[in-house]
Short mmCIF file of C-alpha atoms and ligand atoms in Angstrom, two decimals:
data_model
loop_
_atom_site.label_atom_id
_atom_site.label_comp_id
_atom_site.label_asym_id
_atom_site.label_seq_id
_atom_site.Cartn_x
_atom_site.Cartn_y
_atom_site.Cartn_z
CA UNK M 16 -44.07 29.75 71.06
CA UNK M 17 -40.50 28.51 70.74
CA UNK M 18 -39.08 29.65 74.02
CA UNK M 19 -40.84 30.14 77.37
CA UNK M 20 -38.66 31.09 79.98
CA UNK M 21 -40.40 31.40 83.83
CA UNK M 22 -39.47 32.63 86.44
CA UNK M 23 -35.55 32.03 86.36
CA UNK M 24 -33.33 32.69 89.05
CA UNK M 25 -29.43 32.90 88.35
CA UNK M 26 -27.27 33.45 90.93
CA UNK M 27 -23.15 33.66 91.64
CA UNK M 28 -21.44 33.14 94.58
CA UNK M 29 -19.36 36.46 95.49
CA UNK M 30 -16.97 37.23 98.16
CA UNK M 31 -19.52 39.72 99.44
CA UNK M 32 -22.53 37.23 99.50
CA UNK M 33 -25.26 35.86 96.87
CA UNK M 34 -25.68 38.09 93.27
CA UNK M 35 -29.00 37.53 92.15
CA UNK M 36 -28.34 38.29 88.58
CA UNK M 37 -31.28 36.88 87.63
CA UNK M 38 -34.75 37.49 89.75
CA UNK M 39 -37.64 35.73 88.57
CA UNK M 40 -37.17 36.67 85.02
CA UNK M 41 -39.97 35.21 82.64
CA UNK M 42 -39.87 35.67 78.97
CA UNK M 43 -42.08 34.41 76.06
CA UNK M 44 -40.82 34.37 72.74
CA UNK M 45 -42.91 33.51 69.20
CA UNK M 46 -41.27 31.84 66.48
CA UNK M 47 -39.73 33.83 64.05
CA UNK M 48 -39.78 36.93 66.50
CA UNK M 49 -37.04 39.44 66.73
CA UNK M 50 -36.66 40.39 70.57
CA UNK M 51 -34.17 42.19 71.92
CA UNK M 52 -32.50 42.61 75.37
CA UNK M 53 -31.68 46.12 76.38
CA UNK M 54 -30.77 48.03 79.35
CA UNK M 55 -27.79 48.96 81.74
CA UNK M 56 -24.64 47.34 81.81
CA UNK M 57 -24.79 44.69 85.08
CA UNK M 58 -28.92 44.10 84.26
CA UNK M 59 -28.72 40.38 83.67
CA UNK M 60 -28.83 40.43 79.76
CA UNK M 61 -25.70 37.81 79.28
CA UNK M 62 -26.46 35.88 82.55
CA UNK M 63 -30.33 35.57 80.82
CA UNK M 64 -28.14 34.26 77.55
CA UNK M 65 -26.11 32.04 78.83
CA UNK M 66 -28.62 30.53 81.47
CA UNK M 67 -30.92 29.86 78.22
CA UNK M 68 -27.35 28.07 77.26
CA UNK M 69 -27.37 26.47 80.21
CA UNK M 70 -23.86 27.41 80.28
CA UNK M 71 -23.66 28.84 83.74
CA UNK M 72 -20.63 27.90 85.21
CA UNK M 73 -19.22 27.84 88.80
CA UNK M 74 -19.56 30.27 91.07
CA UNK M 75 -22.64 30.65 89.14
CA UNK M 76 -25.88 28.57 89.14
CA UNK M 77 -29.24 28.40 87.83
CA UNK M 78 -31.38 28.32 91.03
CA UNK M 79 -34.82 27.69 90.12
CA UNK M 80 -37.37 28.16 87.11
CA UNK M 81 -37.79 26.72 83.93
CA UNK M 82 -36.57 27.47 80.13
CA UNK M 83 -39.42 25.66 77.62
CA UNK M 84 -37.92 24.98 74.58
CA UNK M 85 -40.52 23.84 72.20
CA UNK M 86 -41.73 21.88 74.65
CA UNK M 87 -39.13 20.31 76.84
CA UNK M 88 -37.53 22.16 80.07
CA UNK M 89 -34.18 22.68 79.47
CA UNK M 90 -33.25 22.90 83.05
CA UNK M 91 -34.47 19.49 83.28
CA UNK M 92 -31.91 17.57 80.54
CA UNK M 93 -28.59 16.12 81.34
CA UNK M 94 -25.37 18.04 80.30
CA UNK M 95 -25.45 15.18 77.17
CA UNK M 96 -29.32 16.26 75.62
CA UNK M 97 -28.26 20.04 75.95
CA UNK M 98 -25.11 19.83 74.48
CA UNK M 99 -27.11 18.22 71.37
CA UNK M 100 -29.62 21.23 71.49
CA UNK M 101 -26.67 23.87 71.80
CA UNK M 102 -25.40 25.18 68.58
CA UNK M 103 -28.09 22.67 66.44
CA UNK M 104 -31.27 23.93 68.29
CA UNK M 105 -30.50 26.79 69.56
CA UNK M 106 -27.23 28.83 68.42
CA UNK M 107 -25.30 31.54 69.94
CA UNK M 108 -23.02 34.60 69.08
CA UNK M 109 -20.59 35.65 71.72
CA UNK M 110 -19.68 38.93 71.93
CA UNK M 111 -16.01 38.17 71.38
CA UNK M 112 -15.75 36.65 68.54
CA UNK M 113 -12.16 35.15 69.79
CA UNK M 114 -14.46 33.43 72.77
CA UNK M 115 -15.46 31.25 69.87
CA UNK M 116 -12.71 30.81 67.62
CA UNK M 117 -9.68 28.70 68.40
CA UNK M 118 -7.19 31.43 67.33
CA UNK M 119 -4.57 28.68 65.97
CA UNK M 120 -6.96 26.33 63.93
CA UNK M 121 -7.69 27.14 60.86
CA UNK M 122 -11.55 28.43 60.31
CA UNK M 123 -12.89 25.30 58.18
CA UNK M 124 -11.39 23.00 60.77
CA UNK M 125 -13.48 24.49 63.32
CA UNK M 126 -16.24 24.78 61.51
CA UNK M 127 -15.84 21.33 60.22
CA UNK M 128 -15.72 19.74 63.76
CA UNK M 129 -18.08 21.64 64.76
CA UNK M 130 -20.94 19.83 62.72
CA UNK M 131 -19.33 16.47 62.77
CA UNK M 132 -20.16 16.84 66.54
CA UNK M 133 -23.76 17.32 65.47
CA UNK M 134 -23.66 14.45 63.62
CA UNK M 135 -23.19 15.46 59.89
CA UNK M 136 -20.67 13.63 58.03
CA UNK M 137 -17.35 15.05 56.91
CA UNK M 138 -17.80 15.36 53.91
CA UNK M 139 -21.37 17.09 54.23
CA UNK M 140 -19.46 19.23 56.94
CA UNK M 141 -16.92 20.51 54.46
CA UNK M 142 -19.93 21.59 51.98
CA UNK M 143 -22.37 23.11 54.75
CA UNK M 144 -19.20 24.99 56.10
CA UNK M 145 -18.57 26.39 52.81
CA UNK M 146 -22.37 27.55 51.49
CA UNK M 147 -22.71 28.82 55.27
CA UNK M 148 -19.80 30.97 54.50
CA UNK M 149 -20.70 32.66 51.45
CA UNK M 150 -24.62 32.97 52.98
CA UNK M 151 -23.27 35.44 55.20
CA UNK M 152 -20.78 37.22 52.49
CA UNK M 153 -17.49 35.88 52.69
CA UNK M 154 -15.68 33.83 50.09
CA UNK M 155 -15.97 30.19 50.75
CA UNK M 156 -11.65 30.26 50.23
CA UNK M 157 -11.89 31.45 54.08
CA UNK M 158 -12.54 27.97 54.74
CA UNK M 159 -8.99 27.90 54.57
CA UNK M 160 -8.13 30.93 56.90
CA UNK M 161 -7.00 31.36 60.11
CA UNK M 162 -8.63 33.39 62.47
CA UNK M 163 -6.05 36.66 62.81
CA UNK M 164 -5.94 36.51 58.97
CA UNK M 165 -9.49 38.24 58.66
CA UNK M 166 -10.87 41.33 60.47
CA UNK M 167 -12.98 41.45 63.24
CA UNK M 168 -16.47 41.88 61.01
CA UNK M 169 -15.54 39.04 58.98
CA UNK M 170 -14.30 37.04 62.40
CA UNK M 171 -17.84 38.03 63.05
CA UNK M 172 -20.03 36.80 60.18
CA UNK M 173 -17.88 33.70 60.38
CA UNK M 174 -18.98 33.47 64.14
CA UNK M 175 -22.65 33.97 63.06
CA UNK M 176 -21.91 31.85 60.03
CA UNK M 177 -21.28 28.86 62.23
CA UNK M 178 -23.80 29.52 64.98
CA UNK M 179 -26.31 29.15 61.95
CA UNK M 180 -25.37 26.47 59.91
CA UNK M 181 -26.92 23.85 61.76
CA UNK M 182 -30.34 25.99 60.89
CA UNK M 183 -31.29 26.39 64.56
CA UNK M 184 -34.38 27.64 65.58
CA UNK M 185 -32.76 30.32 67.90
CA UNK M 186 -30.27 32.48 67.73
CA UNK M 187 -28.62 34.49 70.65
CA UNK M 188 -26.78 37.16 69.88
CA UNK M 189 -24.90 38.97 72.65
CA UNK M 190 -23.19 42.21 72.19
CA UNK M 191 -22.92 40.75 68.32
CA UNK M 192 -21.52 44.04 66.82
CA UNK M 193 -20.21 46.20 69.62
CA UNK M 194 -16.40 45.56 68.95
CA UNK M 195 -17.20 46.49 65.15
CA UNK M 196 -17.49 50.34 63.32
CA UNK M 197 -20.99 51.33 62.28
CA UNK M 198 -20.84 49.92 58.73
CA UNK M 199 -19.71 46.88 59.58
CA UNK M 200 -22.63 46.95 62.67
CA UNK M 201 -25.11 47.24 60.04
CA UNK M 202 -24.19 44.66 57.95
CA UNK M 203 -24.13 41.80 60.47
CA UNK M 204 -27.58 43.40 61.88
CA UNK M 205 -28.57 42.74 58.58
CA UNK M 206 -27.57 39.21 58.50
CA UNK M 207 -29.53 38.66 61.33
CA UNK M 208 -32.45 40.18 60.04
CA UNK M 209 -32.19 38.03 56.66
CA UNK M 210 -31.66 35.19 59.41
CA UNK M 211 -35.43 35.87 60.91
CA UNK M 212 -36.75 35.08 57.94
CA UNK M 213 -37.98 30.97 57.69
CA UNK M 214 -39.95 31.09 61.37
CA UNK M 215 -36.15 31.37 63.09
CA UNK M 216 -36.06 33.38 65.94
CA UNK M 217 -33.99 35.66 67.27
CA UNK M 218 -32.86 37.17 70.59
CA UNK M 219 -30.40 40.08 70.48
CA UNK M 220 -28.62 41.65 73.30
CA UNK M 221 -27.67 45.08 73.38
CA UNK M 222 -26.71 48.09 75.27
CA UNK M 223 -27.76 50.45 72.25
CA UNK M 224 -31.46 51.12 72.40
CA UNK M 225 -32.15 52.61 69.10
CA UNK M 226 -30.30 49.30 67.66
CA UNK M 227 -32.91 47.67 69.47
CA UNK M 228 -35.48 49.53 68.40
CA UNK M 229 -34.47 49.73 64.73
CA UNK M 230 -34.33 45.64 64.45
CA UNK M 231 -36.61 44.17 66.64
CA UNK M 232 -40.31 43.38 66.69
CA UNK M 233 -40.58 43.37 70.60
CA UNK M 234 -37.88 44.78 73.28
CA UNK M 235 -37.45 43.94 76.55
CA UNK M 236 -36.20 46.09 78.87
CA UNK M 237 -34.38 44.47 82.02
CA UNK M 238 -33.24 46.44 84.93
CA UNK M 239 -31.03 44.77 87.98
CA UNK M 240 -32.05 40.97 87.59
CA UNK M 241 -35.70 41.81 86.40
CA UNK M 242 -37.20 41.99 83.73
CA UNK M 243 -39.14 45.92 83.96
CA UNK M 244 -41.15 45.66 80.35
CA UNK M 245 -41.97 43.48 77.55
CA UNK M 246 -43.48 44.67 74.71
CA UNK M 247 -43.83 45.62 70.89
CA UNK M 248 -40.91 47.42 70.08
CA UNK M 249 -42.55 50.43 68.53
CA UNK M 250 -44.96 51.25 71.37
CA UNK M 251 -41.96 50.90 73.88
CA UNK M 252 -40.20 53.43 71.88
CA UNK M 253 -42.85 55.73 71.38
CA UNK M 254 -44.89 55.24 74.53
CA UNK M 255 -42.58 53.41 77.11
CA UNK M 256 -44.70 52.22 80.18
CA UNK M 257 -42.56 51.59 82.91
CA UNK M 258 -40.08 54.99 83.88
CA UNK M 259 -36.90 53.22 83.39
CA UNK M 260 -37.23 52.67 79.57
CA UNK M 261 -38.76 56.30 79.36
CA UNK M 262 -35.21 57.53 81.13
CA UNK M 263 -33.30 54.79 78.76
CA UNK M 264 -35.14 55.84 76.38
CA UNK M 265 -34.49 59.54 76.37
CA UNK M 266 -31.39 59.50 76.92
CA UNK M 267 -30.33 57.87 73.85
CA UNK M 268 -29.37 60.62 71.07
CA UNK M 269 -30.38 58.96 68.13
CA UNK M 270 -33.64 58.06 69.07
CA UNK M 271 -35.41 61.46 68.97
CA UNK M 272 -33.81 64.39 67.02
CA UNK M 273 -37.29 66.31 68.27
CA UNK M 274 -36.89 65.55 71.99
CA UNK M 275 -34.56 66.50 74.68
CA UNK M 276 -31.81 64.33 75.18
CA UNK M 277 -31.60 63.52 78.92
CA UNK M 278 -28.94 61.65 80.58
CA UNK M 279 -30.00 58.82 82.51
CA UNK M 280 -28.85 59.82 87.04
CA UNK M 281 -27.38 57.50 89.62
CA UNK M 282 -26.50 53.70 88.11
CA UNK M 283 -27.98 50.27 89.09
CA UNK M 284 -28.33 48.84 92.42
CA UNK M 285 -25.74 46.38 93.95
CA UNK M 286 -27.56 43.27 93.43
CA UNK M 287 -26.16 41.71 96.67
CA UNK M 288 -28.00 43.52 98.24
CA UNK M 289 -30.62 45.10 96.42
CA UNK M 290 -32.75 47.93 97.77
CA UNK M 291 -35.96 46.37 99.30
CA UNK M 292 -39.10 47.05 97.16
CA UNK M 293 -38.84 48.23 93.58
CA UNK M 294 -35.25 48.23 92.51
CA UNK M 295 -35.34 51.59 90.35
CA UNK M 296 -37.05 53.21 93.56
CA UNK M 297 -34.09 55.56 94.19
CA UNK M 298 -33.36 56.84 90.55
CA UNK M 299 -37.77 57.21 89.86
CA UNK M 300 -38.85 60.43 89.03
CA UNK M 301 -42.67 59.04 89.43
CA UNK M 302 -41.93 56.95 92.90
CA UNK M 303 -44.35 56.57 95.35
CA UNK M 304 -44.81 55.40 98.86
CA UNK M 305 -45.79 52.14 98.18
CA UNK M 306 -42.47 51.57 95.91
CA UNK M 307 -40.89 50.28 99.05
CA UNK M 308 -42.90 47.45 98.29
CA UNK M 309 -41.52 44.88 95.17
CA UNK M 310 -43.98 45.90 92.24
CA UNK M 311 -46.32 43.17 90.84
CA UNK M 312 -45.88 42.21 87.25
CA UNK M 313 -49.30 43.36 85.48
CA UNK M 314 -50.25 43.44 81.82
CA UNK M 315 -51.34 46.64 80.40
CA UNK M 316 -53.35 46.06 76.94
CA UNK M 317 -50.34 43.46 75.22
CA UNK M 318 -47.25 44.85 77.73
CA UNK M 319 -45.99 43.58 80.34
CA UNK M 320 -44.81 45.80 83.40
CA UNK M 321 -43.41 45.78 86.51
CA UNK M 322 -44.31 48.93 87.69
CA UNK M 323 -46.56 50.16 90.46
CA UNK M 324 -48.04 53.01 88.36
CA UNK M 325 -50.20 49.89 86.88
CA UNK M 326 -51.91 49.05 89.80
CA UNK M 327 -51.83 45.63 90.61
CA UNK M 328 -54.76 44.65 88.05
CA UNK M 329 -54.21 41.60 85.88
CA UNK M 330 -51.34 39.93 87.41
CA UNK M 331 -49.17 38.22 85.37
CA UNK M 332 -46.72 36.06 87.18
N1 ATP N 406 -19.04 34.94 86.70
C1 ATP N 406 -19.60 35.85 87.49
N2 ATP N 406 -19.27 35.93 88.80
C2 ATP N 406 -19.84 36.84 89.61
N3 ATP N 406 -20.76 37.74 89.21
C3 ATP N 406 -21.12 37.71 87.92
C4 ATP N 406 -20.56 36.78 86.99
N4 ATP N 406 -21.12 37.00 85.78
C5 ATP N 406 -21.98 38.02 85.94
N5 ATP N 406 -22.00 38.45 87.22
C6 ATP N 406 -22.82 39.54 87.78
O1 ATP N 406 -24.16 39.33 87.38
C7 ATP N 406 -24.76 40.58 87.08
C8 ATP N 406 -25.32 40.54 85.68
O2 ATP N 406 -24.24 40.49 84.77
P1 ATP N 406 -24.44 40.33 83.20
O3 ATP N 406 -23.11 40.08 82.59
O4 ATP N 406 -25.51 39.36 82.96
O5 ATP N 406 -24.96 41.78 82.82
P2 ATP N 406 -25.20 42.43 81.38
O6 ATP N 406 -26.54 43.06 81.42
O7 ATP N 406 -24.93 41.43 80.33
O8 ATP N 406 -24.11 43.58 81.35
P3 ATP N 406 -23.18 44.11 80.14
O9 ATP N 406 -24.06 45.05 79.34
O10 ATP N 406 -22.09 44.83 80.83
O11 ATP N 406 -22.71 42.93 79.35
C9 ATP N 406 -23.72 41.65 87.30
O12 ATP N 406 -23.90 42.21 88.58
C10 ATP N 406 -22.41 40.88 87.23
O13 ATP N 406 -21.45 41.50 88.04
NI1 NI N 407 -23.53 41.25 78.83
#
């Protein structure tokens, strides 16, 4: 296992009360696994990210719960440990390329500081920068570039380029392609797929199920701070458990040519003040009387579901 996250809570302070973007989430992922992130836009996929960051800022804050990274909790070091572990350990794509790149310093600079802060010497730094380049397909001359002199897929693989060099063991991408046009999308998808290979693993974060589905090895599905399903990404696909990926699910064109394409009714809860008991309740086609009650997490054969159409048999968490 590299990462075991358990029962996080992430919440920000809002005019109108306490968000809980983050409810209890708890998340295992192998090494070299592909996972990805999907559902709704407001679900907690970034706040999950960037909590695994630790780089929740004011008027957020990580309330309680615990991120394992190979062994140690991450919640647990001080601001100095994680900043070692961010970008060497564990590395991170923005969605925004520009949220990474200093737009008036040239790329090699960046990229050069950004490893001597690691520890590698300048020297080295100059060298990794340049192989780490051309490893994701760009000349190593860009070492000289500055940001707005390339385009936003090769902003991008320089962005991926650098959140790699370092070899970490994780990579987070959020969003890592949605600013980009299709061919570019699957190039830098597979990057990251050439990336999984050598026991790295990877986390990716999308909106676009059949992305998802297409790249990963398991897919999570989270729905207003929780996470709903866990599972192989295949059997989500074809057989999703819990009725929120089967509505995600169908209403994604590209997914099934043979099946109706249904759009997805109503939009997720307010999560200052979610809806007591199950918070999909209201938008269920299958919901029952005891959904007014929060669901138990239960594992059905090697998925995970919150969902009360599984009984409450083998609790998980
Ligand atoms: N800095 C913040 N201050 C207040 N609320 C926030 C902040 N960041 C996120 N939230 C809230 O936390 C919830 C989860 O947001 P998050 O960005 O994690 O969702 P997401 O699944 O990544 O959505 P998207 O697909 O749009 O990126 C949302 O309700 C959002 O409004
Ligand atoms: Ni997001």
């Amino acid at each position: 296992m590299i990462i075991e996250v358990k029962d996080l809570v992430t919440e920000f302070k809002t005019s109108r009360g306490i968000l809980k973007a983050l409810d209890r989430v708890s998340l295992n992922v192998n090494k070299g696994e592909f996972v990805g992130i999907v559902g709704e836009s407001g679900c907690g996929k970034s706040t999950l990210a960037y909590s695994i960051m630790r780089l929740i800022r004011k008027p957020g804050r990580i309330v309680s719960g615990s991120i394992i990274f190979e062994g140690k909790d991450l919640l647990k070091l001080s601001e100095e440990e994680m900043r070692k572990i961010r970008g060497k350990d564990i590395g991170m794509v923005f969605q925004d390329p520009m949220t990474s790149l200093d737009p008036l310093e040239r790329i090699g600079d960046q990229f050069v500081e950004m490893l001597t802060e690691h520890g590698v010497d300048e020297e080295e730094a100059e060298e990794i920068a340049k192989k780490s380049l051309e490893n994701v397909g760009l000349p190593a001359e860009m070492f000289h570039n500055y940001p707005h002199q390339l385009s936003g897929g090769q902003r991008q693989r320089v962005v991926i380029a650098m959140a790699v060099a370092m070899n970490p063991k994780l990579l987070i991408a959020d969003e890592p392609t949605t600013a980009l046009d299709v061919i570019v999308q699957e190039k830098i998808m597979d990057l990251l797929e050439e990336l999984k290979k050598g026991e790295r693993s990877i986390l990716l974060i999308t909106h676009d199920f059949s992305l998802a589905a297409e790249r990963s090895d398991k897919i999570a599905v989270m729905y207003a701070g929780w996470i709903v399903e866990y599972g192989d990404a295949e059997r989500v696909v074809s057989e999703p458990l819990h009725p929120y990926s089967a509505g995600l699910i169908s209403s994604v064109p590209d997914l099934w040519l043979d099946r109706e394409i249904k759009p997805l009714p109503g939009s997720p809860p307010d999560l200052v003040n979610p809806p007591e008991g199950c918070r999909f309740r209201d938008r269920c086609p299958k919901a029952m009387e005891i959904c007014k009650k929060e669901p138990v997490t239960v594992s059905v054969g090697d998925r995970i579901v919150k969902c009360w159409l599984y009984g409450e048999g083998n609790v998980e968490s």
